mmCIF file of C-alpha atoms in Angstrom:
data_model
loop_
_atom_site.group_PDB
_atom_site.id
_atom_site.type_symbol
_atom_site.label_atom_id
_atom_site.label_comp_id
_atom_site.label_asym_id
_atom_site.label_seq_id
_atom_site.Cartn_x
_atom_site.Cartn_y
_atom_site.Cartn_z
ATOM 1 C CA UNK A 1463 -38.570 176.049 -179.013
ATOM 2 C CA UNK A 1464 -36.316 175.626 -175.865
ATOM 3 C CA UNK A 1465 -33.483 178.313 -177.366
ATOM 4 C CA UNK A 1466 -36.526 180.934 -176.606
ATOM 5 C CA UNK A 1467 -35.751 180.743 -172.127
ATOM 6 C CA UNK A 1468 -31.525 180.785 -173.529
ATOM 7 C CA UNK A 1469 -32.073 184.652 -174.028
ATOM 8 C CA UNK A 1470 -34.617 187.504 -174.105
ATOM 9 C CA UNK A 1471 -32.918 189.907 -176.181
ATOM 10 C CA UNK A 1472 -31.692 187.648 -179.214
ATOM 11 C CA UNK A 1473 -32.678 184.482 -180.857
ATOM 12 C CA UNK A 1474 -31.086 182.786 -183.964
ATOM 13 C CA UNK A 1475 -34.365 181.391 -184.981
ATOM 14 C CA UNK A 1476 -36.480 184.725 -184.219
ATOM 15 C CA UNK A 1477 -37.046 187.573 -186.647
ATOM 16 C CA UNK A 1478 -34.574 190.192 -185.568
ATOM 17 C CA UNK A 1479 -36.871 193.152 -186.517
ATOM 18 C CA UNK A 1480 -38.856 191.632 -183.552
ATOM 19 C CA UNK A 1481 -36.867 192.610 -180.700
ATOM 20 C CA UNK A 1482 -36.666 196.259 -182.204
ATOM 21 C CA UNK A 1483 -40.736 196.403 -182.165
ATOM 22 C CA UNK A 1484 -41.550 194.357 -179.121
ATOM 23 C CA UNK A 1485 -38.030 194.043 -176.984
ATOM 24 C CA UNK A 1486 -38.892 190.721 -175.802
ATOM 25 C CA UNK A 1487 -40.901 189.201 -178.285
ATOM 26 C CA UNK A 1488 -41.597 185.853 -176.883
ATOM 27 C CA UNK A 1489 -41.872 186.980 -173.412
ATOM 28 C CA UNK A 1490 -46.041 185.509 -173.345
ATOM 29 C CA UNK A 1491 -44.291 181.924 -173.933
ATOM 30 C CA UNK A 1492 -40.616 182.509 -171.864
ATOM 31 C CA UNK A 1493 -40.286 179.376 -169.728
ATOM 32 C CA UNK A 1494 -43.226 178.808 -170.465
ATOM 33 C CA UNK A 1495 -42.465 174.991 -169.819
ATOM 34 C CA UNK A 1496 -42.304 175.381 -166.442
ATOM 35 C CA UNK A 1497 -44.812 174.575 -163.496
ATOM 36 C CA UNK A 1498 -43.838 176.199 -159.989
ATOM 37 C CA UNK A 1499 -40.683 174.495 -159.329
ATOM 38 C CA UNK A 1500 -40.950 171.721 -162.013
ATOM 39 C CA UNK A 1501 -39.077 172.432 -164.822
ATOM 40 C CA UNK A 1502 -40.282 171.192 -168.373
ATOM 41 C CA UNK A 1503 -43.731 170.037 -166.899
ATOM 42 C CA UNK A 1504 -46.257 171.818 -169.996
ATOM 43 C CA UNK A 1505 -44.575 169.985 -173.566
ATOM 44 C CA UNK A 1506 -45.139 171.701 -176.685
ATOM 45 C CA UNK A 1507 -47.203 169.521 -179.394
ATOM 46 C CA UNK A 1508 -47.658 171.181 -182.263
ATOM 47 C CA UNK A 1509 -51.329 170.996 -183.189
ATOM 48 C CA UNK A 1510 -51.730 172.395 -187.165
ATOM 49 C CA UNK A 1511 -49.789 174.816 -189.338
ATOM 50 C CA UNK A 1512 -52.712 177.042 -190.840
ATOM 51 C CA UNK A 1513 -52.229 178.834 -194.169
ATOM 52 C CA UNK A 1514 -52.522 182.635 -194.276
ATOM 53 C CA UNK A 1515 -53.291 184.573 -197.774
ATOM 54 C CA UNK A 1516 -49.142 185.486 -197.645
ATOM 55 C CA UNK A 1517 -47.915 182.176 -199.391
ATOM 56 C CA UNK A 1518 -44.476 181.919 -197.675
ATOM 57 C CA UNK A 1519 -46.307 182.620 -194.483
ATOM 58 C CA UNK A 1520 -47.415 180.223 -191.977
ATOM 59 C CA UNK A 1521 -49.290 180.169 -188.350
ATOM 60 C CA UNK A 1522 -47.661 177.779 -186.478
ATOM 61 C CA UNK A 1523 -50.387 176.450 -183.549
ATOM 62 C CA UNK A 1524 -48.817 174.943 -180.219
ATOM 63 C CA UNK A 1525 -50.269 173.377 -177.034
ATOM 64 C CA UNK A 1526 -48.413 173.242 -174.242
ATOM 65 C CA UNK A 1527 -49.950 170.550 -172.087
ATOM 66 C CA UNK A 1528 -48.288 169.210 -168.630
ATOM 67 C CA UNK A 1529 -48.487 165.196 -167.974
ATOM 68 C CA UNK A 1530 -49.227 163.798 -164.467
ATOM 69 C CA UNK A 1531 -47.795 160.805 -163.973
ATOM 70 C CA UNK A 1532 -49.437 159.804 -160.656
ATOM 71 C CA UNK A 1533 -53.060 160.688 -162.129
ATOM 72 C CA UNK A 1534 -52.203 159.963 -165.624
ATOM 73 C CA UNK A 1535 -54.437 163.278 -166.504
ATOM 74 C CA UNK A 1536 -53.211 165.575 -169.027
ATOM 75 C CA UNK A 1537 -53.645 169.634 -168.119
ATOM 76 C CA UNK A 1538 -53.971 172.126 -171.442
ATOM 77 C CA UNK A 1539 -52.045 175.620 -170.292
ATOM 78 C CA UNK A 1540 -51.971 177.376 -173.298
ATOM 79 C CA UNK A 1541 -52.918 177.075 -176.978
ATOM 80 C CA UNK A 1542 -50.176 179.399 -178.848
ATOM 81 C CA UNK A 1543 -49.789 181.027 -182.273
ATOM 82 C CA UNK A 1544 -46.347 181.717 -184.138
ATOM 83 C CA UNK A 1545 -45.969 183.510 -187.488
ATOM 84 C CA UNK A 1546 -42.867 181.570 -189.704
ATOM 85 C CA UNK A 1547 -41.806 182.996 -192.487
ATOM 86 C CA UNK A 1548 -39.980 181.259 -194.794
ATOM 87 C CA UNK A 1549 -37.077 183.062 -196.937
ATOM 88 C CA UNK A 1550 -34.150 182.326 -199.193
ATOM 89 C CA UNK A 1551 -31.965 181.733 -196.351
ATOM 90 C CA UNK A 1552 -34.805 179.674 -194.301
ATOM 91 C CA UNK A 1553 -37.617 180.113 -191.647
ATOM 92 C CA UNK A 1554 -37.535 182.758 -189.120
ATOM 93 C CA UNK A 1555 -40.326 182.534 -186.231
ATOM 94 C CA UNK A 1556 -41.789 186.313 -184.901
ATOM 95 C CA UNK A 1557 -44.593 187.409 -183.095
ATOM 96 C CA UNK A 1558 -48.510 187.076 -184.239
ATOM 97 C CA UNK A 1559 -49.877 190.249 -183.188
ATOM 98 C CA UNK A 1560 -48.835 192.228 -186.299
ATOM 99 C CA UNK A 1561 -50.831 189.394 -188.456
ATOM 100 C CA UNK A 1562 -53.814 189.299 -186.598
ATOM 101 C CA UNK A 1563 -54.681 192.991 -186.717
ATOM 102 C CA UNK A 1564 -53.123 193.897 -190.114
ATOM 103 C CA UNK A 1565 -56.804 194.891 -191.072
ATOM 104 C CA UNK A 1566 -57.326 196.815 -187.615
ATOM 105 C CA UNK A 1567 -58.455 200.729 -188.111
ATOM 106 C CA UNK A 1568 -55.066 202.487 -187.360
ATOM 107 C CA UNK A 1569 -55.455 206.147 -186.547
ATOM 108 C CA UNK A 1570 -52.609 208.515 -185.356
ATOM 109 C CA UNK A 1571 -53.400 210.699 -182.261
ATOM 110 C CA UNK A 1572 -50.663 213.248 -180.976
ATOM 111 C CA UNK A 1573 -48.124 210.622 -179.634
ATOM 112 C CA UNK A 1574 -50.531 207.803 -179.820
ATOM 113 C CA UNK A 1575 -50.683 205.175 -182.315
ATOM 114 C CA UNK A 1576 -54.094 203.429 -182.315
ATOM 115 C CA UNK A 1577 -54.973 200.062 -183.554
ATOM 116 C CA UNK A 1578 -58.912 199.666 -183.510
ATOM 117 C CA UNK A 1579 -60.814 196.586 -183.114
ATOM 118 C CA UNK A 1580 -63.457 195.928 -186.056
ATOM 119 C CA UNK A 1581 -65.594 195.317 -183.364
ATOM 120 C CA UNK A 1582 -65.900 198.484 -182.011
ATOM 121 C CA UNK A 1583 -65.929 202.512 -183.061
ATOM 122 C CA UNK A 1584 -62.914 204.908 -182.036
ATOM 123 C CA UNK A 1585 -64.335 207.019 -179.333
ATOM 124 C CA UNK A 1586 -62.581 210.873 -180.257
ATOM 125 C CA UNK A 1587 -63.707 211.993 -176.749
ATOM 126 C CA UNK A 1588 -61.853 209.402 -174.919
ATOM 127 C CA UNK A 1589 -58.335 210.192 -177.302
ATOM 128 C CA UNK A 1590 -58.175 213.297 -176.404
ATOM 129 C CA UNK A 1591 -59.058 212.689 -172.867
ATOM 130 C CA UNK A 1592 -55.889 210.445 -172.773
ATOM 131 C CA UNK A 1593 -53.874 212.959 -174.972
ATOM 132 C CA UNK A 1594 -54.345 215.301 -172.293
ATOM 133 C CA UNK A 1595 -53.242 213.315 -169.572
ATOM 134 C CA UNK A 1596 -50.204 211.874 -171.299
ATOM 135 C CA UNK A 1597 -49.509 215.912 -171.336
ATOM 136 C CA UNK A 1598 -49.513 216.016 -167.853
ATOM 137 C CA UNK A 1599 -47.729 212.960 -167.151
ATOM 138 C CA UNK A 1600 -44.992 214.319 -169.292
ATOM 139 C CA UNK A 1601 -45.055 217.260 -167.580
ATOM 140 C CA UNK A 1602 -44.510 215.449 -164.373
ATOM 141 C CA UNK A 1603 -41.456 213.627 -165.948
ATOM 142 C CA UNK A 1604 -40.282 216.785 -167.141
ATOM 143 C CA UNK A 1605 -39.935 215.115 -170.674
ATOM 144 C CA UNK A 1606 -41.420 214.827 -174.153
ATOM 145 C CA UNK A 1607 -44.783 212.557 -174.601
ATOM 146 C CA UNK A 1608 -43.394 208.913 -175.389
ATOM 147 C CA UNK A 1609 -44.762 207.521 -178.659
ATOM 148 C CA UNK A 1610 -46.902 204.824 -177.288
ATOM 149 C CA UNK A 1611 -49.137 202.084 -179.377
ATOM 150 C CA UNK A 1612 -52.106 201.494 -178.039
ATOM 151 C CA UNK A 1613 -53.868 198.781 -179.111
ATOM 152 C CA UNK A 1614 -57.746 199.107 -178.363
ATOM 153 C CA UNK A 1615 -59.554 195.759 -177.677
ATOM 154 C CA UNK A 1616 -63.318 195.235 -176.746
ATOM 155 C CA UNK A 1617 -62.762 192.389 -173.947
ATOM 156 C CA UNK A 1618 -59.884 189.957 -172.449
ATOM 157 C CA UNK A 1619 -60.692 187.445 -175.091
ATOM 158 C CA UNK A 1620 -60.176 189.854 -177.929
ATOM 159 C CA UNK A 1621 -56.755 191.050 -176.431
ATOM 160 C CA UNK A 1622 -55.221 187.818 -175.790
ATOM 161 C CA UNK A 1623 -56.219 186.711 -179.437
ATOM 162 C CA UNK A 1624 -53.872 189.338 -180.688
ATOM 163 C CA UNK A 1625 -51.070 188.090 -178.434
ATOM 164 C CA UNK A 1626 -51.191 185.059 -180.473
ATOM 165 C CA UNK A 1627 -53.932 183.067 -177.749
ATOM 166 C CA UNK A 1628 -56.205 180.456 -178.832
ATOM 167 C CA UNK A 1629 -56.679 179.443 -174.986
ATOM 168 C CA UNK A 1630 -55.647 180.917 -172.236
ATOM 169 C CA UNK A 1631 -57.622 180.940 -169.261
ATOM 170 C CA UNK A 1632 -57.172 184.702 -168.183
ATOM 171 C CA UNK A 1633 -58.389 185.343 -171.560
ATOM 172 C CA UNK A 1634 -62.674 184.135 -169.839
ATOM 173 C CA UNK A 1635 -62.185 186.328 -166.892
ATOM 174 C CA UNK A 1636 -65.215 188.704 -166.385
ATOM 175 C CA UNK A 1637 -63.971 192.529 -166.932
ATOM 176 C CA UNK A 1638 -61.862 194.088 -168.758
ATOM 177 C CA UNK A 1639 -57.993 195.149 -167.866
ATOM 178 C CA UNK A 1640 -54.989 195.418 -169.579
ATOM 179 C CA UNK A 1641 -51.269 195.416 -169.934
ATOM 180 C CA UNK A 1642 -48.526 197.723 -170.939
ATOM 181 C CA UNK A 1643 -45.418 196.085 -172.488
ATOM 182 C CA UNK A 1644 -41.894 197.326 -173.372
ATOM 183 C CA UNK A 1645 -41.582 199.284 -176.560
ATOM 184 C CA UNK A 1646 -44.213 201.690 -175.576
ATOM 185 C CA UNK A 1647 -47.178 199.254 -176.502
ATOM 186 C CA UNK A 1648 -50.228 199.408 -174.785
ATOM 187 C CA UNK A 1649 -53.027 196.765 -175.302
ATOM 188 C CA UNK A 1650 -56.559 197.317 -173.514
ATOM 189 C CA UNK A 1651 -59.747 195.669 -173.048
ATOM 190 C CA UNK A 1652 -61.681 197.704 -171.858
ATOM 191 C CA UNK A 1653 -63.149 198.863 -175.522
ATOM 192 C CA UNK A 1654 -61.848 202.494 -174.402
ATOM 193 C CA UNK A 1655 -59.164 204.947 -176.177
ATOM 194 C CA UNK A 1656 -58.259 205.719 -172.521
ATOM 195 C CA UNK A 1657 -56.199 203.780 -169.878
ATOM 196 C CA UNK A 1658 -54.102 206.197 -168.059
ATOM 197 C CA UNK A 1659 -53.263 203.441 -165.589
ATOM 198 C CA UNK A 1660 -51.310 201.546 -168.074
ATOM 199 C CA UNK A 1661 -49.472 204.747 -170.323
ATOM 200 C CA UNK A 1662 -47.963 205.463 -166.286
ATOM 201 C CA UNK A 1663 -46.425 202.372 -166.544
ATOM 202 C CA UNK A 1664 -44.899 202.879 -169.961
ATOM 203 C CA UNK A 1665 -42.761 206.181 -168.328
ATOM 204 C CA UNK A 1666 -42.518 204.280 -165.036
ATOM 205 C CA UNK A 1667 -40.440 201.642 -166.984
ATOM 206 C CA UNK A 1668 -38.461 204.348 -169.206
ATOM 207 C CA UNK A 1669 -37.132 206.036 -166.191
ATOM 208 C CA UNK A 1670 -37.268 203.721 -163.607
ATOM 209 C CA UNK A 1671 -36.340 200.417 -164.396
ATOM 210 C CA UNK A 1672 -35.296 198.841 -160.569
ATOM 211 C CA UNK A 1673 -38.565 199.852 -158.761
ATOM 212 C CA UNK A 1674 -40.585 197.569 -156.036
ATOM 213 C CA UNK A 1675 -43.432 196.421 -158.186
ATOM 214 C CA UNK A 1676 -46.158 197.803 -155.148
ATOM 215 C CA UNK A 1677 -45.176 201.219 -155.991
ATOM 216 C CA UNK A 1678 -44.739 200.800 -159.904
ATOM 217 C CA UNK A 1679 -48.817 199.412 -159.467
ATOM 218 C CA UNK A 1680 -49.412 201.875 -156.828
ATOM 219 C CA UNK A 1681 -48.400 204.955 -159.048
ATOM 220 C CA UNK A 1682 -50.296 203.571 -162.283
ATOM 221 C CA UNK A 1683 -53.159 203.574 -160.159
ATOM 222 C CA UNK A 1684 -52.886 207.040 -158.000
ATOM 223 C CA UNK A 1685 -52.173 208.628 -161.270
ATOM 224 C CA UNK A 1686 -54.532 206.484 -163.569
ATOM 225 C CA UNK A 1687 -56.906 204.938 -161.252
ATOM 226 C CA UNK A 1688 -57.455 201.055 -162.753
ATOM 227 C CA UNK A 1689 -59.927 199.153 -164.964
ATOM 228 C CA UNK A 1690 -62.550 201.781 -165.756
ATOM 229 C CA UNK A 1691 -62.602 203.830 -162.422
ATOM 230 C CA UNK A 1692 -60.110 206.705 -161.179
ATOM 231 C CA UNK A 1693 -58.154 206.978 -158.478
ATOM 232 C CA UNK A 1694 -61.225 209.226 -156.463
ATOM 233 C CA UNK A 1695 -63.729 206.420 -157.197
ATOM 234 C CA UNK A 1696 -61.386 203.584 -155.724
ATOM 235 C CA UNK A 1697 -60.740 205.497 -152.969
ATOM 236 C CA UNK A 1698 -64.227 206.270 -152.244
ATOM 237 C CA UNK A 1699 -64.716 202.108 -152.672
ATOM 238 C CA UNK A 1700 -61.728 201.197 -150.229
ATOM 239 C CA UNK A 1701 -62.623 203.432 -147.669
ATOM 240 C CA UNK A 1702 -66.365 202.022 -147.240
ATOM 241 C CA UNK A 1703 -65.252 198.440 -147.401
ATOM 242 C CA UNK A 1704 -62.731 198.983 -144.937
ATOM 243 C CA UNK A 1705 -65.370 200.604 -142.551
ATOM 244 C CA UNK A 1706 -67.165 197.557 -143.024
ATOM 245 C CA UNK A 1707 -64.586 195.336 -142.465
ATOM 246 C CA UNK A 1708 -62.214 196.737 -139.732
ATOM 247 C CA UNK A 1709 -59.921 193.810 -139.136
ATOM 248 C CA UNK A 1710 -58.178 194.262 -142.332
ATOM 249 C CA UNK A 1711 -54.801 194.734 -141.454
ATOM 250 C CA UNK A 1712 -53.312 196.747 -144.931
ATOM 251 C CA UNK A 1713 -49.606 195.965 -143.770
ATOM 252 C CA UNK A 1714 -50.288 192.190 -144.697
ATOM 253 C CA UNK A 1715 -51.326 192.961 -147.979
ATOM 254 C CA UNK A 1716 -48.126 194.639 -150.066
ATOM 255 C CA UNK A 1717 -48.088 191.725 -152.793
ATOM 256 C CA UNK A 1718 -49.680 193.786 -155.753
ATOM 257 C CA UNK A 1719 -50.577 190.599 -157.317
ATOM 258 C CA UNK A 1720 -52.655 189.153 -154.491
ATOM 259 C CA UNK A 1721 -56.040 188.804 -155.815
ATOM 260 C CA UNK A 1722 -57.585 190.402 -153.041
ATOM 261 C CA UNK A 1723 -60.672 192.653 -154.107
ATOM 262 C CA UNK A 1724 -63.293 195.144 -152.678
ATOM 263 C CA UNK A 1725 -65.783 194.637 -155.398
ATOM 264 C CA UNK A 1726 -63.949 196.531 -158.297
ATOM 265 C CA UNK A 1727 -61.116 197.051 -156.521
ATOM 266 C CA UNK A 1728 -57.728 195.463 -156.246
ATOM 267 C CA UNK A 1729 -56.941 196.414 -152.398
ATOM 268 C CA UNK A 1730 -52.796 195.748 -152.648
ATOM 269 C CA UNK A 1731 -53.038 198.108 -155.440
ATOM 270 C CA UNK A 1732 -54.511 200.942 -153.728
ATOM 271 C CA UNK A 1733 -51.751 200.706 -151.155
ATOM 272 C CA UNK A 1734 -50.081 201.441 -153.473
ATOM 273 C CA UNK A 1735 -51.292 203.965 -154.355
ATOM 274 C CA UNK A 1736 -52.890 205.688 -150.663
ATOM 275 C CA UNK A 1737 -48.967 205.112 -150.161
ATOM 276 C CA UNK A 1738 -47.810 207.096 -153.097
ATOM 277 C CA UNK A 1739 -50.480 209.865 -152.533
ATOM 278 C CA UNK A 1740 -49.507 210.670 -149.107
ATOM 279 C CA UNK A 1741 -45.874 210.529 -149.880
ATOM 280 C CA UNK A 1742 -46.625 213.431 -152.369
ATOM 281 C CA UNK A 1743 -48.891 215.305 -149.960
ATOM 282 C CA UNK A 1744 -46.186 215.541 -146.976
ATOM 283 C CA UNK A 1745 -43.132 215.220 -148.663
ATOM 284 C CA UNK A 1746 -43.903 216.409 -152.711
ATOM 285 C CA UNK A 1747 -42.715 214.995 -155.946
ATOM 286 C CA UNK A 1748 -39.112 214.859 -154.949
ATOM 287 C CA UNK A 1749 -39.984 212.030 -152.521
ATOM 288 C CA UNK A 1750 -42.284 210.554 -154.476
ATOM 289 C CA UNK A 1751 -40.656 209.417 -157.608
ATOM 290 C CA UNK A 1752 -37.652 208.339 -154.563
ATOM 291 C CA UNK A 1753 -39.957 205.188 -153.834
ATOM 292 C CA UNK A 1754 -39.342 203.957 -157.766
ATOM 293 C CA UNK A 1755 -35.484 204.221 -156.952
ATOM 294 C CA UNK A 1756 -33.992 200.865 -156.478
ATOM 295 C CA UNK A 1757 -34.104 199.709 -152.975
ATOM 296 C CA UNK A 1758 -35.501 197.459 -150.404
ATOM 297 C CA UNK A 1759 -38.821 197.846 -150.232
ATOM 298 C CA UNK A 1760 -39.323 199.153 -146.103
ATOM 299 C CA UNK A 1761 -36.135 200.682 -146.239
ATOM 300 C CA UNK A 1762 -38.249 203.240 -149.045
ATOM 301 C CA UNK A 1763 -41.021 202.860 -146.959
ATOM 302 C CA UNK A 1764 -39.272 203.936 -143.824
ATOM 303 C CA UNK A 1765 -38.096 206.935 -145.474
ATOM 304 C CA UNK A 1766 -41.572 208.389 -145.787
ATOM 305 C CA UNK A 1767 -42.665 207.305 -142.187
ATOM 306 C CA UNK A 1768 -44.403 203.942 -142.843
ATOM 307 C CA UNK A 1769 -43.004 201.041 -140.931
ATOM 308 C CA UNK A 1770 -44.585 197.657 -140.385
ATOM 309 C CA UNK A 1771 -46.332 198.807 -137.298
ATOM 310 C CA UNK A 1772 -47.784 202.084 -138.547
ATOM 311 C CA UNK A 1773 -48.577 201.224 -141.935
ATOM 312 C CA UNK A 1774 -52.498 200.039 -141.405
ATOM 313 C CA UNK A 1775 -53.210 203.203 -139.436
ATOM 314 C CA UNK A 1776 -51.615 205.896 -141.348
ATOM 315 C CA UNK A 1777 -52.918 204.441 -144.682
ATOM 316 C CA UNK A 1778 -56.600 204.076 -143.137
ATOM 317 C CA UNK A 1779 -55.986 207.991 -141.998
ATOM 318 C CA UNK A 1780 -54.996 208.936 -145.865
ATOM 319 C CA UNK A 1781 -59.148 207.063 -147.084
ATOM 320 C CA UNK A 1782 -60.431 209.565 -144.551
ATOM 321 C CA UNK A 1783 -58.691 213.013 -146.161
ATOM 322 C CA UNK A 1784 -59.730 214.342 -149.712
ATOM 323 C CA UNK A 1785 -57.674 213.364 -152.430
ATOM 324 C CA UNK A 1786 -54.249 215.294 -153.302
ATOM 325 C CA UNK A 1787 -53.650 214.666 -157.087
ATOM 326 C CA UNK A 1788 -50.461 214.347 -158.342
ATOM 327 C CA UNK A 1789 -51.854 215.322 -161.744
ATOM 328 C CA UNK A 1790 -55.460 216.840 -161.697
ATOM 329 C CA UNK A 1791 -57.510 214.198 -163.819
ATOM 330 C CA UNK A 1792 -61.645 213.260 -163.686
ATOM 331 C CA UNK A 1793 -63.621 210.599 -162.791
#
């Protein structure tokens, strides 16, 4: 299992076809060992190979559980699934999440690819909903829809179950969300055949690939609002909180991944995005896509007018003005 951190484009012991469908198939488990700056603290113990109805086929169930010495308490991280397939010229390990929706509804949508949860119906209104905004993200792109999979789940537990997950503790958190992964695959639950947020990330990645991660969040969200609310309805949110709360400073929150939240909404994310929509409004596309360019991340900000001292005001001045739409999409 340690050759997996060696490399995260090829693996002797991996199914090659792997890397063609998912890029980085093991990514979910990729140091996976690791606990802040101790290396090797979560050991794999392998806790039952399971049968499946394919007889050279196998589910290979790990725990990866860290030791602490001083406390002599154990701590469970993750509970993981492999597939291993066994062949003529031995065992190859690859990725679960083909297995455990082989018997999903697929259904083929203009460029999308959806994989259906039994547990739910396909909603027609939402596909085309999404079809049309992949339309106008294209458009925006100047380029041909990607061919994106989307796989539609009904909650977090449901979606990390098809990542191979028999525990992992994101998988109990209230809400739903999602993720967007390379190879054009979208996975969602949020038991919707819409998530605009997460399809902006998909051409964000194909054309962009050095970009700070506050815009890369900040664009999914100005063009694809997040969780189940658009960009107008976060915006609407953020503004009242922040009347509410007026010693926010917003220049001391640009780490997208703070968990810092105004009810439904993720505050580093929408500056983000109030940065990317009033980059478009005074300075247009051109400028615009410039903050996914590589670069330091003031240095991009500086070229729109945003420093470290400005930043708070100018963004509290863009909650205050209508919203300019980089694509026109509804609420």
């Amino acid at each position: 299992m340690s050759t997996k951190n060696k490399s995260n484009y090829e693996n002797t012991y991996w199914s090659s076809d792997d890397f063609d469908t998912y890029w980085f198939p093991y990514q979910d488990i990729y140091r996976i060992e690791d606990k802040d700056s101790i290396s090797n603290f979560y050991q794999p113990t392998l806790l039952h190979i399971v049968d499946t109805d394919e007889e050279n086929k196998k589910l290979i169930k790990v725990a990866y559980i860290g030791h602490n010495t001083a406390t002599e308490e154990n701590t469970l991280k993750y509970i993981y699934n492999i597939l291993a397939t066994k062949s003529d010229s031995g065992v190859v390990l690859s990725n679960s999440t083909q297995y455990f929706t082989k018997d999903w509804k697929k259904i083929e949508k203009g460029s999308l690819s959806y994989v259906i949860s039994p547990n739910k119906e396909f909603n027609e209104q939402e596909a085309e909903k999404q079809i049309k905004d992949i339309e106008k993200i294209s458009a925006f792109f100047n380029t041909e829809p990607l061919p994106i999979t989307y796989y539609s789940c009904t909650n977090l537990k449901e979606l990390f179950q098809i990542k191979g997950f028999d525990y992992n503790p994101i998988m109990y958190r209230e809400g739903g969300g999602g993720l967007s992964a390379r190879q054009n695959i979208v996975f969602s639950a949020n038991s919707s055949e819409f998530y605009t947020h997460e399809i902006m990330h998909l051409y964000i990645i194909a054309f962009y690939y050095s970009r700070a991660q506050l815009f890369n969040e900040g664009m999914a969200t100005y063009f694809g609002g997040s969780r189940k609310y658009s960009y107008t309805w976060h915006k609407k949110n953020l503004k009242t909180y922040l009347a509410e709360n007026p010693e926010i400073d917003l220049s001391l929150h640009l780490e997208p991944f703070e968990r810092f939240f105004a009810g439904e909404t993720s505050i580093p994310y929408m500056i983000g995005a109030l940065i990317c929509e009033r980059t478009f409004r005074l300075y247009g596309k051109e400028k615009l896509l410039a903050l996914l360019e590589k670069g330091e991340m003031w240095d991009l900000l500086n070229d729109v007018g945003l420093t470290k001292e400005n930043l708070n005001t100018e963004l509290r001045k863009e909650l205050l003005l209508p919203p300019t739409l980089a694509i026109a999409n509804s609420d």
